[in-house]
Amino acid sequence: MTLTRAESAFRAMKSPLAERPIFHQLERRVETHIFLCVLAYHLLVAIETTLLNRGLHTSWATVRETLATHQMVTIVLPTDGGKVLKIRNKRRRKARTKTLQLLEIPAEIIRPQRTWITPPMATDSD
């Protein structure tokens, strides 16, 4: 049962990265791959346990589905003065916000950002 759950967890963690199937031919790559899979499994269990201890009884698949809707949007606006304004914002969803709060992920990490950029001046290479 544990092996089936571990394999399912590894598939769930690797699928979004399009890392399946992987055929390694060097021993160090195989060892690294196994290490990363175990690390991913520990992360998955830590997230599930944290949420369970905080009263959210859910599966990893549900958590992953909820967090998969997370979107960050960056708008790039050039101005007449030669500067560029970049605005980064996120879409809010109640279920995702609750999950992030239960995991104690600070809101500052995903808060909207506004950045003014002055492009470098073009130089003549004559």
PDB file of C-alpha atoms in Angstrom:
ATOM      1  CA  MET A   1       0.000   0.000   0.000  1.00  0.00           C
ATOM      2  CA  THR A   2       2.809   2.407   0.930  1.00  0.00           C
ATOM      3  CA  LEU A   3       4.687   1.562  -2.267  1.00  0.00           C
ATOM      4  CA  THR A   4       1.589   2.280  -4.364  1.00  0.00           C
ATOM      5  CA  ARG A   5       1.093   5.609  -2.584  1.00  0.00           C
ATOM      6  CA  ALA A   6       4.781   6.509  -3.010  1.00  0.00           C
ATOM      7  CA  GLU A   7       4.695   5.698  -6.719  1.00  0.00           C
ATOM      8  CA  SER A   8       1.511   7.737  -7.127  1.00  0.00           C
ATOM      9  CA  ALA A   9       3.127  10.642  -5.273  1.00  0.00           C
ATOM     10  CA  PHE A  10       6.222  10.511  -7.494  1.00  0.00           C
ATOM     11  CA  ARG A  11       4.063  10.491 -10.627  1.00  0.00           C
ATOM     12  CA  ALA A  12       2.041  13.426  -9.312  1.00  0.00           C
ATOM     13  CA  MET A  13       5.160  15.423  -8.518  1.00  0.00           C
ATOM     14  CA  LYS A  14       6.978  14.659 -11.774  1.00  0.00           C
ATOM     15  CA  SER A  15       4.116  14.846 -14.279  1.00  0.00           C
ATOM     16  CA  PRO A  16       3.849  18.678 -14.380  1.00  0.00           C
ATOM     17  CA  LEU A  17       7.553  18.778 -15.195  1.00  0.00           C
ATOM     18  CA  ALA A  18       7.119  16.305 -18.058  1.00  0.00           C
ATOM     19  CA  GLU A  19       9.828  14.110 -16.602  1.00  0.00           C
ATOM     20  CA  ARG A  20       8.250  10.743 -17.306  1.00  0.00           C
ATOM     21  CA  PRO A  21       9.586   8.357 -18.420  1.00  0.00           C
ATOM     22  CA  ILE A  22      13.249   8.891 -17.673  1.00  0.00           C
ATOM     23  CA  PHE A  23      15.878   6.394 -18.680  1.00  0.00           C
ATOM     24  CA  HIS A  24      19.137   7.104 -16.888  1.00  0.00           C
ATOM     25  CA  GLN A  25      22.364   5.492 -17.978  1.00  0.00           C
ATOM     26  CA  LEU A  26      24.733   6.907 -15.379  1.00  0.00           C
ATOM     27  CA  GLU A  27      24.610   5.645 -11.788  1.00  0.00           C
ATOM     28  CA  ARG A  28      24.901   9.154 -10.307  1.00  0.00           C
ATOM     29  CA  ARG A  29      21.875  10.278 -12.308  1.00  0.00           C
ATOM     30  CA  VAL A  30      19.845   7.309 -11.093  1.00  0.00           C
ATOM     31  CA  GLU A  31      20.842   8.101  -7.496  1.00  0.00           C
ATOM     32  CA  THR A  32      19.961  11.773  -7.979  1.00  0.00           C
ATOM     33  CA  HIS A  33      16.607  10.858  -9.490  1.00  0.00           C
ATOM     34  CA  ILE A  34      15.773   8.565  -6.558  1.00  0.00           C
ATOM     35  CA  PHE A  35      16.878  11.248  -4.069  1.00  0.00           C
ATOM     36  CA  LEU A  36      14.634  13.859  -5.699  1.00  0.00           C
ATOM     37  CA  CYS A  37      11.686  11.453  -5.725  1.00  0.00           C
ATOM     38  CA  VAL A  38      12.126  10.719  -2.018  1.00  0.00           C
ATOM     39  CA  LEU A  39      12.488  14.442  -1.303  1.00  0.00           C
ATOM     40  CA  ALA A  40       9.284  15.129  -3.258  1.00  0.00           C
ATOM     41  CA  TYR A  41       7.487  12.412  -1.326  1.00  0.00           C
ATOM     42  CA  HIS A  42       8.610  13.911   1.999  1.00  0.00           C
ATOM     43  CA  LEU A  43       7.348  17.314   0.866  1.00  0.00           C
ATOM     44  CA  LEU A  44       4.007  15.810  -0.128  1.00  0.00           C
ATOM     45  CA  VAL A  45       3.609  14.053   3.240  1.00  0.00           C
ATOM     46  CA  ALA A  46       4.654  17.195   5.132  1.00  0.00           C
ATOM     47  CA  ILE A  47       2.001  19.238   3.311  1.00  0.00           C
ATOM     48  CA  GLU A  48      -0.707  16.622   3.919  1.00  0.00           C
ATOM     49  CA  THR A  49       0.231  16.281   7.597  1.00  0.00           C
ATOM     50  CA  THR A  50       0.334  20.038   8.165  1.00  0.00           C
ATOM     51  CA  LEU A  51      -3.094  20.479   6.602  1.00  0.00           C
ATOM     52  CA  LEU A  52      -4.529  17.532   8.547  1.00  0.00           C
ATOM     53  CA  ASN A  53      -3.165  18.893  11.837  1.00  0.00           C
ATOM     54  CA  ARG A  54      -4.815  22.239  11.053  1.00  0.00           C
ATOM     55  CA  GLY A  55      -8.221  20.736  10.384  1.00  0.00           C
ATOM     56  CA  LEU A  56      -8.238  20.398   6.597  1.00  0.00           C
ATOM     57  CA  HIS A  57      -8.878  16.741   5.799  1.00  0.00           C
ATOM     58  CA  THR A  58      -7.941  16.427   2.154  1.00  0.00           C
ATOM     59  CA  SER A  59      -5.811  14.368  -0.196  1.00  0.00           C
ATOM     60  CA  TRP A  60      -2.684  15.428  -2.040  1.00  0.00           C
ATOM     61  CA  ALA A  61      -4.607  15.196  -5.318  1.00  0.00           C
ATOM     62  CA  THR A  62      -7.139  17.764  -4.056  1.00  0.00           C
ATOM     63  CA  VAL A  63      -4.393  20.067  -2.750  1.00  0.00           C
ATOM     64  CA  ARG A  64      -2.561  19.838  -6.056  1.00  0.00           C
ATOM     65  CA  GLU A  65      -5.757  20.552  -7.999  1.00  0.00           C
ATOM     66  CA  THR A  66      -6.497  23.576  -5.782  1.00  0.00           C
ATOM     67  CA  LEU A  67      -2.993  25.003  -6.077  1.00  0.00           C
ATOM     68  CA  ALA A  68      -2.814  24.296  -9.818  1.00  0.00           C
ATOM     69  CA  THR A  69      -5.193  27.198 -10.379  1.00  0.00           C
ATOM     70  CA  HIS A  70      -2.588  29.630  -9.023  1.00  0.00           C
ATOM     71  CA  GLN A  71      -1.765  32.154 -11.709  1.00  0.00           C
ATOM     72  CA  MET A  72       0.646  35.071 -11.702  1.00  0.00           C
ATOM     73  CA  VAL A  73       0.277  37.676 -14.431  1.00  0.00           C
ATOM     74  CA  THR A  74       2.937  40.218 -15.398  1.00  0.00           C
ATOM     75  CA  ILE A  75       1.880  43.232 -17.444  1.00  0.00           C
ATOM     76  CA  VAL A  76       4.652  45.213 -19.154  1.00  0.00           C
ATOM     77  CA  LEU A  77       3.775  48.811 -20.031  1.00  0.00           C
ATOM     78  CA  PRO A  78       6.285  51.015 -21.887  1.00  0.00           C
ATOM     79  CA  THR A  79       5.913  54.749 -21.225  1.00  0.00           C
ATOM     80  CA  ASP A  80       6.607  57.830 -23.314  1.00  0.00           C
ATOM     81  CA  GLY A  81       9.560  58.703 -21.055  1.00  0.00           C
ATOM     82  CA  GLY A  82      11.446  55.542 -22.021  1.00  0.00           C
ATOM     83  CA  LYS A  83      10.725  53.746 -18.752  1.00  0.00           C
ATOM     84  CA  VAL A  84       8.861  50.463 -18.449  1.00  0.00           C
ATOM     85  CA  LEU A  85       6.324  49.649 -15.729  1.00  0.00           C
ATOM     86  CA  LYS A  86       5.984  45.980 -14.814  1.00  0.00           C
ATOM     87  CA  ILE A  87       2.963  45.019 -12.741  1.00  0.00           C
ATOM     88  CA  ARG A  88       2.777  41.488 -11.333  1.00  0.00           C
ATOM     89  CA  ASN A  89      -0.488  40.335  -9.835  1.00  0.00           C
ATOM     90  CA  LYS A  90      -2.230  37.090  -8.932  1.00  0.00           C
ATOM     91  CA  ARG A  91      -5.760  35.806  -9.272  1.00  0.00           C
ATOM     92  CA  ARG A  92      -7.471  35.163  -5.959  1.00  0.00           C
ATOM     93  CA  ARG A  93      -9.442  32.024  -5.199  1.00  0.00           C
ATOM     94  CA  LYS A  94     -10.911  31.351  -1.769  1.00  0.00           C
ATOM     95  CA  ALA A  95      -9.949  27.640  -1.544  1.00  0.00           C
ATOM     96  CA  ARG A  96      -6.356  28.360  -2.572  1.00  0.00           C
ATOM     97  CA  THR A  97      -6.063  31.250  -0.111  1.00  0.00           C
ATOM     98  CA  LYS A  98      -7.263  29.012   2.744  1.00  0.00           C
ATOM     99  CA  THR A  99      -4.770  26.286   1.814  1.00  0.00           C
ATOM    100  CA  LEU A 100      -1.866  28.771   1.683  1.00  0.00           C
ATOM    101  CA  GLN A 101      -2.894  30.250   5.046  1.00  0.00           C
ATOM    102  CA  LEU A 102      -3.016  26.795   6.648  1.00  0.00           C
ATOM    103  CA  LEU A 103       0.475  26.092   5.284  1.00  0.00           C
ATOM    104  CA  GLU A 104       1.599  29.452   6.745  1.00  0.00           C
ATOM    105  CA  ILE A 105       2.887  30.746   3.415  1.00  0.00           C
ATOM    106  CA  PRO A 106       3.313  34.504   3.909  1.00  0.00           C
ATOM    107  CA  ALA A 107       1.128  36.717   1.736  1.00  0.00           C
ATOM    108  CA  GLU A 108       4.173  38.904   0.943  1.00  0.00           C
ATOM    109  CA  ILE A 109       5.542  36.147  -1.262  1.00  0.00           C
ATOM    110  CA  ILE A 110       2.616  36.418  -3.661  1.00  0.00           C
ATOM    111  CA  ARG A 111       1.570  40.036  -3.189  1.00  0.00           C
ATOM    112  CA  PRO A 112       1.229  42.304  -6.242  1.00  0.00           C
ATOM    113  CA  GLN A 113       4.450  44.027  -7.293  1.00  0.00           C
ATOM    114  CA  ARG A 114       5.034  47.186  -9.313  1.00  0.00           C
ATOM    115  CA  THR A 115       8.495  47.771 -10.706  1.00  0.00           C
ATOM    116  CA  TRP A 116       9.782  50.710 -12.760  1.00  0.00           C
ATOM    117  CA  ILE A 117      12.632  49.826 -15.093  1.00  0.00           C
ATOM    118  CA  THR A 118      14.833  52.257 -16.984  1.00  0.00           C
ATOM    119  CA  PRO A 119      16.221  50.431 -20.023  1.00  0.00           C
ATOM    120  CA  PRO A 120      19.962  50.878 -20.598  1.00  0.00           C
ATOM    121  CA  MET A 121      20.898  53.559 -23.095  1.00  0.00           C
ATOM    122  CA  ALA A 122      21.952  52.307 -26.502  1.00  0.00           C
ATOM    123  CA  THR A 123      25.629  52.981 -27.209  1.00  0.00           C
ATOM    124  CA  ASP A 124      27.342  53.388 -30.546  1.00  0.00           C
ATOM    125  CA  SER A 125      30.055  50.844 -31.115  1.00  0.00           C
ATOM    126  CA  ASP A 126      31.744  52.847 -33.918  1.00  0.00           C
TER     127      ASP A 126
END
